[in-house]
Coordinates of C-alpha atoms in Angstrom, one line a residue:
X1362 CA 90.9 45.8 -124.3
X1363 CA 89.7 44.3 -127.3
X1364 CA 90.2 44.6 -131.1
X1365 CA 87.7 43.2 -133.8
X1366 CA 89.1 42.3 -136.7
X1367 CA 87.9 41.3 -140.3
X1368 CA 90.3 39.0 -142.0
X1369 CA 90.6 38.9 -145.6
X1370 CA 93.0 37.6 -148.3
X1371 CA 96.6 37.8 -146.9
X1372 CA 96.1 40.3 -144.3
X1373 CA 93.6 41.8 -141.7
X1374 CA 91.6 45.0 -141.7
X1375 CA 90.7 46.3 -138.2
X1376 CA 86.8 47.0 -138.1
X1377 CA 85.3 50.0 -136.7
X1378 CA 84.9 50.1 -133.0
X1379 CA 84.4 52.3 -130.3
X1380 CA 87.6 51.9 -127.8
X1381 CA 87.0 50.6 -124.2
X1382 CA 90.2 52.0 -123.0
X1383 CA 93.8 51.0 -123.9
X1384 CA 93.5 48.7 -127.0
X1385 CA 95.2 45.6 -127.8
X1386 CA 97.4 46.5 -131.1
X1387 CA 95.4 45.3 -134.2
X1388 CA 96.4 41.5 -135.4
X1389 CA 99.7 41.9 -137.9
X1390 CA 98.7 40.1 -141.1
X1391 CA 100.0 36.6 -141.3
X1392 CA 102.5 37.3 -144.2
X1393 CA 104.0 40.0 -141.9
X1394 CA 104.0 38.3 -138.3
X1395 CA 105.1 35.1 -139.4
X1396 CA 106.5 34.4 -142.8
X1397 CA 107.1 30.6 -142.4
X1398 CA 103.3 30.0 -141.1
X1399 CA 102.1 32.2 -144.1
X1400 CA 104.2 30.1 -146.5
X1401 CA 102.4 27.0 -144.9
X1402 CA 99.2 28.8 -145.4
X1403 CA 100.0 29.8 -149.0
X1404 CA 100.7 26.7 -150.2
X1405 CA 97.6 25.0 -148.4
X1406 CA 95.5 27.8 -150.1
X1407 CA 97.2 27.2 -153.6
X1408 CA 96.5 23.2 -153.3
X1409 CA 92.9 23.7 -151.8
X1410 CA 92.2 25.7 -154.9
X1411 CA 93.5 23.1 -157.4
X1412 CA 91.8 20.8 -155.6
X1413 CA 88.5 22.4 -156.0
X1414 CA 89.0 22.9 -159.6
X1415 CA 90.6 19.4 -160.5
X1416 CA 87.4 17.8 -158.8
X1417 CA 85.1 19.9 -160.7
X1418 CA 86.8 19.2 -163.9
X1419 CA 86.1 15.4 -163.3
X1420 CA 82.8 14.9 -161.5
X1421 CA 82.7 11.0 -162.2
X1422 CA 85.5 10.3 -160.3
X1423 CA 85.3 8.8 -156.8
X1424 CA 87.3 9.8 -154.0
X1425 CA 87.8 8.0 -150.5
X1426 CA 85.5 9.3 -147.9
X1427 CA 87.0 11.7 -145.5
X1428 CA 89.0 13.3 -147.8
X1429 CA 88.9 17.2 -148.8
X1430 CA 88.1 16.1 -152.6
X1431 CA 85.0 14.0 -151.4
X1432 CA 83.7 17.1 -149.3
X1433 CA 84.3 19.4 -152.3
X1434 CA 82.6 16.7 -154.8
X1435 CA 79.4 16.4 -152.4
X1436 CA 79.3 20.2 -152.3
X1437 CA 79.4 20.5 -156.0
X1438 CA 76.9 17.8 -156.5
X1439 CA 74.6 19.6 -154.4
X1440 CA 74.4 22.7 -156.4
X1441 CA 71.4 23.4 -158.8
X1442 CA 72.4 21.8 -162.1
X1443 CA 72.6 25.2 -163.9
X1444 CA 75.2 26.4 -161.2
X1445 CA 77.0 23.3 -161.2
X1446 CA 77.3 23.4 -165.1
X1447 CA 78.8 26.9 -165.1
X1448 CA 81.2 25.9 -162.2
X1449 CA 82.2 23.1 -164.3
X1450 CA 82.7 24.7 -167.2
X1451 CA 85.0 27.3 -165.8
X1452 CA 87.0 24.7 -163.8
X1453 CA 87.7 23.0 -167.1
X1454 CA 89.0 26.3 -168.4
X1455 CA 91.1 27.0 -165.4
X1456 CA 92.9 23.9 -165.4
X1457 CA 94.3 24.3 -169.0
X1458 CA 97.1 26.6 -167.4
X1459 CA 98.6 23.4 -165.9
X1460 CA 101.1 21.8 -166.0
X1461 CA 103.4 25.0 -165.4
X1462 CA 107.3 24.7 -165.2
X1463 CA 108.7 26.0 -161.6
X1464 CA 108.9 29.7 -162.9
X1465 CA 105.7 29.9 -164.3
X1466 CA 104.2 27.9 -161.1
X1467 CA 105.7 30.8 -159.0
X1468 CA 104.2 33.6 -160.8
X1469 CA 101.3 35.6 -159.3
X1470 CA 99.1 34.8 -162.5
X1471 CA 99.3 30.9 -161.6
X1472 CA 96.4 30.1 -159.3
X1473 CA 97.9 26.8 -158.1
X1474 CA 101.7 27.9 -157.1
X1475 CA 104.1 25.0 -157.1
X1476 CA 101.3 22.4 -157.6
X1477 CA 100.7 23.7 -161.2
X1478 CA 103.5 21.5 -162.0
X1479 CA 100.8 18.9 -162.1
X1480 CA 98.3 18.3 -164.6
X1481 CA 94.5 18.0 -163.1
X1482 CA 94.7 14.3 -163.6
X1483 CA 98.1 14.2 -161.6
X1484 CA 96.5 16.2 -158.8
X1485 CA 93.4 14.2 -158.7
X1486 CA 95.7 11.3 -158.2
X1487 CA 97.3 12.4 -154.9
X1488 CA 94.7 15.0 -153.8
X1489 CA 95.0 17.7 -151.3
X1490 CA 96.8 15.5 -148.8
X1491 CA 99.6 14.0 -150.8
X1492 CA 100.3 17.5 -152.5
X1493 CA 100.6 19.4 -149.2
X1494 CA 102.4 16.7 -147.6
X1495 CA 105.4 17.5 -149.8
X1496 CA 105.5 21.3 -148.5
X1497 CA 109.1 22.5 -147.9
X1498 CA 109.6 25.2 -144.8
X1499 CA 112.0 26.2 -142.8
X1500 CA 111.3 24.2 -139.9
X1501 CA 114.2 25.7 -137.6
X1502 CA 112.8 29.4 -138.3
X1503 CA 109.2 28.5 -137.9
X1504 CA 109.9 26.8 -134.1
X1505 CA 112.1 30.1 -133.7
X1506 CA 109.0 32.0 -134.6
X1507 CA 106.9 30.1 -132.5
X1508 CA 108.9 29.8 -129.5
X1509 CA 109.3 34.0 -129.8
X1510 CA 106.0 34.4 -129.8
X1511 CA 105.4 32.1 -126.7
X1512 CA 107.7 34.2 -124.7
X1513 CA 105.9 37.5 -126.0
X1514 CA 102.7 35.6 -124.8
X1515 CA 104.1 35.0 -121.3
X1516 CA 105.4 38.6 -121.0
X1517 CA 101.9 39.9 -121.9
X1518 CA 100.1 37.7 -119.1
X1519 CA 102.4 39.4 -116.5
X1520 CA 102.1 42.7 -117.9
X1521 CA 98.3 42.2 -117.8
X1522 CA 98.6 40.4 -114.3
X1523 CA 100.1 43.9 -113.1
X1524 CA 97.9 46.1 -114.7
X1525 CA 95.0 44.3 -113.1
X1526 CA 96.4 44.6 -109.8
X1527 CA 97.0 48.5 -110.3
X1528 CA 93.3 49.0 -111.3
X1529 CA 92.1 47.1 -108.6
X1530 CA 93.8 49.2 -106.0
X1531 CA 92.8 52.3 -108.1
X1532 CA 89.1 51.0 -107.5
X1533 CA 89.5 49.8 -104.1
X1534 CA 88.9 46.1 -104.8
X1535 CA 90.7 43.2 -103.6
X1536 CA 91.9 41.5 -106.5
X1537 CA 91.8 38.1 -105.2
X1538 CA 88.1 38.3 -104.7
X1539 CA 87.2 39.5 -108.1
X1540 CA 85.4 37.2 -110.5
X1541 CA 87.2 35.9 -113.2
X1542 CA 85.9 35.3 -116.8
X1543 CA 84.2 31.9 -117.3
X1544 CA 82.8 32.3 -121.1
X1545 CA 82.9 34.1 -124.2
X1546 CA 80.2 33.9 -127.0
X1547 CA 79.7 35.9 -130.4
X1548 CA 76.1 36.6 -131.2
X1549 CA 74.3 37.8 -134.3
X1550 CA 71.9 40.8 -133.6
X1551 CA 71.1 42.2 -137.0
X1552 CA 71.0 40.8 -140.7
X1553 CA 70.0 43.7 -143.1
X1554 CA 69.4 43.5 -147.0
X1555 CA 70.7 46.7 -148.3
X1556 CA 70.2 45.4 -151.9
X1557 CA 68.7 41.8 -152.9
X1558 CA 70.4 39.5 -155.0
X1559 CA 69.3 40.2 -158.8
X1560 CA 68.5 38.3 -161.7
X1561 CA 67.4 34.7 -160.2
X1562 CA 65.3 32.9 -157.4
X1563 CA 64.5 34.2 -154.2
X1564 CA 66.9 35.4 -151.5
X1565 CA 66.7 32.7 -148.9
X1566 CA 69.6 33.5 -146.8
X1567 CA 71.6 31.2 -144.6
X1568 CA 74.4 32.2 -141.8
X1569 CA 76.9 29.3 -140.5
X1570 CA 80.5 29.2 -140.3
X1571 CA 83.1 28.0 -137.7
X1572 CA 84.8 29.1 -134.6
X1573 CA 88.8 28.7 -133.4
X1574 CA 89.6 28.5 -129.9
X1575 CA 92.6 30.1 -128.4
X1576 CA 94.1 26.5 -128.7
X1577 CA 93.9 26.2 -132.1
X1578 CA 90.8 23.8 -131.9
X1579 CA 88.3 24.5 -134.7
X1580 CA 84.5 23.5 -135.0
X1581 CA 82.1 24.3 -137.5
X1582 CA 78.8 26.2 -136.5
X1583 CA 75.6 24.6 -137.9
X1584 CA 73.9 26.9 -140.6
X1585 CA 70.5 28.6 -140.1
X1586 CA 67.9 30.3 -142.3
X1587 CA 67.7 34.2 -141.8
X1588 CA 65.0 34.6 -144.2
X1589 CA 63.1 32.9 -146.9
X1590 CA 62.8 35.9 -149.2
X1591 CA 64.8 38.8 -148.5
X1592 CA 63.7 42.1 -150.0
X1593 CA 65.8 45.3 -150.1
X1594 CA 65.6 47.1 -147.0
X1595 CA 64.2 44.4 -145.0
X1596 CA 65.8 43.8 -141.6
X1597 CA 66.0 40.8 -139.1
X1598 CA 66.3 41.7 -135.9
X1599 CA 67.2 38.6 -133.3
X1600 CA 65.9 39.6 -129.7
X1601 CA 68.8 40.4 -127.2
X1602 CA 71.1 39.2 -126.8
X1603 CA 71.0 38.0 -130.3
X1604 CA 71.4 34.6 -132.0
X1605 CA 74.1 32.7 -130.4
X1606 CA 76.8 31.8 -133.1
X1607 CA 79.3 30.4 -131.1
X1608 CA 80.3 29.9 -127.5
X1609 CA 84.0 29.5 -126.1
X1610 CA 84.9 28.3 -122.6
X1611 CA 87.5 29.8 -120.2
X1612 CA 89.5 26.6 -119.0
X1613 CA 91.3 28.0 -115.8
X1614 CA 94.4 25.9 -116.5
X1615 CA 95.1 27.6 -119.8
X1616 CA 97.5 30.7 -120.1
X1617 CA 96.5 34.0 -121.0
X1618 CA 96.1 35.9 -122.9
X1619 CA 93.8 34.4 -125.4
X1620 CA 92.6 34.8 -128.8
X1621 CA 89.4 33.7 -130.5
X1622 CA 88.2 33.6 -134.0
X1623 CA 84.3 33.4 -135.5
X1624 CA 84.2 32.8 -139.2
X1625 CA 80.7 33.7 -140.3
X1626 CA 79.6 32.5 -143.8
X1627 CA 76.7 33.4 -145.8
X1628 CA 75.1 31.5 -148.7
X1629 CA 71.8 31.3 -150.4
X1630 CA 69.5 28.2 -150.0
X1631 CA 69.6 27.3 -153.6
X1632 CA 73.3 27.1 -153.5
X1633 CA 73.1 23.7 -152.0
X1634 CA 75.5 22.6 -149.6
X1635 CA 78.2 24.2 -151.0
X1636 CA 79.4 26.6 -148.5
X1637 CA 79.2 23.9 -145.9
X1638 CA 81.5 21.5 -148.1
X1639 CA 83.9 24.3 -148.5
X1640 CA 83.8 24.7 -144.7
X1641 CA 84.5 20.9 -143.9
X1642 CA 87.5 21.1 -146.3
X1643 CA 88.7 23.9 -144.3
X1644 CA 88.8 22.1 -141.2
X1645 CA 90.6 19.3 -142.8
X1646 CA 93.2 22.0 -144.4
X1647 CA 93.7 23.5 -141.0
X1648 CA 94.3 20.3 -139.3
X1649 CA 97.1 19.3 -141.6
X1650 CA 98.8 22.8 -141.5
X1651 CA 98.6 22.0 -137.5
X1652 CA 100.5 18.8 -138.1
X1653 CA 103.2 20.3 -140.0
X1654 CA 103.7 23.4 -137.4
X1655 CA 103.9 20.6 -134.5
X1656 CA 106.4 18.7 -136.4
X1657 CA 108.5 21.6 -136.9
X1658 CA 108.2 22.7 -133.3
X1659 CA 108.7 19.0 -131.9
X1660 CA 108.0 18.5 -127.9
X1661 CA 107.6 21.5 -125.8
X1662 CA 107.4 22.0 -122.1
X1663 CA 105.9 25.6 -122.1
X1664 CA 102.2 25.7 -122.2
X1665 CA 102.6 29.3 -123.8
X1666 CA 104.1 27.4 -127.1
X1667 CA 100.8 25.7 -127.4
X1668 CA 98.8 28.9 -127.4
X1669 CA 101.1 30.4 -129.9
X1670 CA 100.2 27.7 -132.2
X1671 CA 96.6 28.2 -131.4
X1672 CA 96.8 31.8 -132.1
X1673 CA 98.9 31.2 -135.4
X1674 CA 96.1 28.9 -136.6
X1675 CA 93.4 31.1 -136.2
X1676 CA 95.2 33.6 -138.4
X1677 CA 95.6 30.6 -140.7
X1678 CA 91.9 30.2 -140.7
X1679 CA 91.2 33.6 -141.5
X1680 CA 93.9 33.7 -144.3
X1681 CA 92.0 30.6 -146.1
X1682 CA 89.0 32.3 -145.8
X1683 CA 89.8 35.2 -147.7
X1684 CA 91.7 33.3 -150.1
X1685 CA 88.9 30.9 -150.9
X1686 CA 86.2 33.9 -151.4
X1687 CA 88.4 35.7 -153.8
X1688 CA 89.2 32.5 -155.9
X1689 CA 85.6 31.6 -156.4
X1690 CA 84.4 34.8 -157.1
X1691 CA 87.1 35.7 -159.6
X1692 CA 87.7 32.6 -161.2
X1693 CA 84.5 31.1 -161.4
X1694 CA 82.5 34.2 -161.8
X1695 CA 80.2 33.3 -159.0
X1696 CA 79.4 34.2 -155.4
X1697 CA 78.3 30.9 -154.3
X1698 CA 79.2 32.0 -150.6
X1699 CA 81.0 34.9 -148.8
X1700 CA 82.7 34.7 -145.4
X1701 CA 84.2 37.0 -143.0
X1702 CA 86.3 36.4 -139.6
X1703 CA 86.0 38.4 -136.7
X1704 CA 88.7 37.9 -134.1
X1705 CA 88.8 39.0 -130.3
X1706 CA 92.2 39.0 -128.0
X1707 CA 91.6 38.9 -124.2
X1708 CA 94.6 39.8 -122.2
X1709 CA 93.4 38.9 -118.8
X1710 CA 90.8 36.4 -116.8
X1711 CA 89.5 39.5 -114.7
X1712 CA 86.3 40.1 -115.5
X1713 CA 86.3 43.3 -114.0
X1714 CA 88.6 44.6 -116.6
X1715 CA 86.1 45.0 -119.1
X1716 CA 83.6 46.9 -117.5
X1717 CA 83.1 50.6 -118.4
X1718 CA 85.5 52.6 -116.2
X1719 CA 82.9 54.1 -114.1
X1720 CA 81.7 50.3 -113.1
X1721 CA 83.1 48.9 -109.9
X1722 CA 80.8 46.0 -109.8
X1723 CA 80.9 43.1 -112.6
X1724 CA 78.0 42.7 -115.2
X1725 CA 78.5 40.2 -118.4
X1726 CA 79.8 42.8 -120.7
X1727 CA 79.2 43.3 -124.4
X1728 CA 82.0 44.4 -126.5
X1729 CA 81.7 47.0 -129.5
X1730 CA 79.7 45.9 -132.2
X1731 CA 81.4 44.0 -135.2
X1732 CA 80.2 45.0 -138.5
X1733 CA 80.6 42.6 -141.6
X1734 CA 79.5 43.3 -145.6
X1735 CA 78.2 40.4 -147.6
X1736 CA 78.1 40.9 -151.2
X1737 CA 77.2 38.6 -154.2
X1738 CA 74.9 38.3 -157.4
X1739 CA 74.5 42.2 -156.9
X1740 CA 73.1 41.8 -153.5
X1741 CA 74.3 43.6 -150.5
X1742 CA 73.8 42.7 -147.0
X1743 CA 75.1 43.8 -143.5
X1744 CA 75.4 41.7 -140.4
X1745 CA 76.1 43.1 -136.8
X1746 CA 77.2 40.9 -134.2
X1747 CA 78.6 41.2 -130.7
X1748 CA 81.2 39.5 -128.6
X1749 CA 80.2 39.3 -124.9
X1750 CA 82.3 38.2 -122.1
X1751 CA 81.1 36.5 -119.1
X1752 CA 82.4 36.2 -115.5

């Protein structure tokens, strides 16, 4: 019934999981499932990366409160001086590739895409918002893709309803009296240090991130300290049912199926508030992308259209996560944070569908373990968590 996925870069890799019966197909990578949405996400990722480099290139410049640039500057200034200086030096070198002509800007070697036609000074003058607002998309194709997905979701809901009715009859149950799902959460159960970070400081590890609901609504998860000083082989186990990372409600009026995403971010405490600042910037970028999608789609009567947009935005968040992590690690030669997303797709509100086949009654049901690997500074950390559905 469920697939847990780790989203990275431009695609998604299915995490190992024991099946609970027929599985929903793994999420299709954004660039394959919706090229128009991918074009939006790619352009936003290019602009966000340039924004980060341009801000680091001139930390004396002031930015309006609430902008992506203000968030990124605050995060950079929170870094220890030595780390910040390293970042600034790398940024000054990186922005030398600009401006590019259009041909060069579209070359994969260019980190800023079309935005590389602007100098860092020009980019700072308009910021992420001004740069992304000029993105060109095929609105008709994007609208068609959203409507097509909305129809597919409607059909999937009908199919799930039919399957639930068949299963109920097979189990001798009255479907009308069966409990329905009321909530879903993701909990961290274990964090293990396979290799501690090397060469500097103590391993004061923080976890945090964000979660995206089936409607596309996204909120930040406040970070917490996992350990003051991780050593190789050390394991932190959270008592059952685990440390609650995020909680998702199940409004009765919303359509099914529903998809949810939790983005887990790991950072070291002496990296300041950089990871949190990038997290905050992601939320603003996601809102800007959402506006572009809704502008293309226009008014809609079907609730499934909203569900299709929400599902799309969850994939966009996954793309931006992988894009930013890879860029910071490769261009700035530093792993200031690492992030992975885990997603779950629920086809039906009927609680009993999520029981093991032998169960006729309802129990809150844990889905297969999601395993994530975080690396950086020579460290290697393994995080295990689980989604749980409640009826």
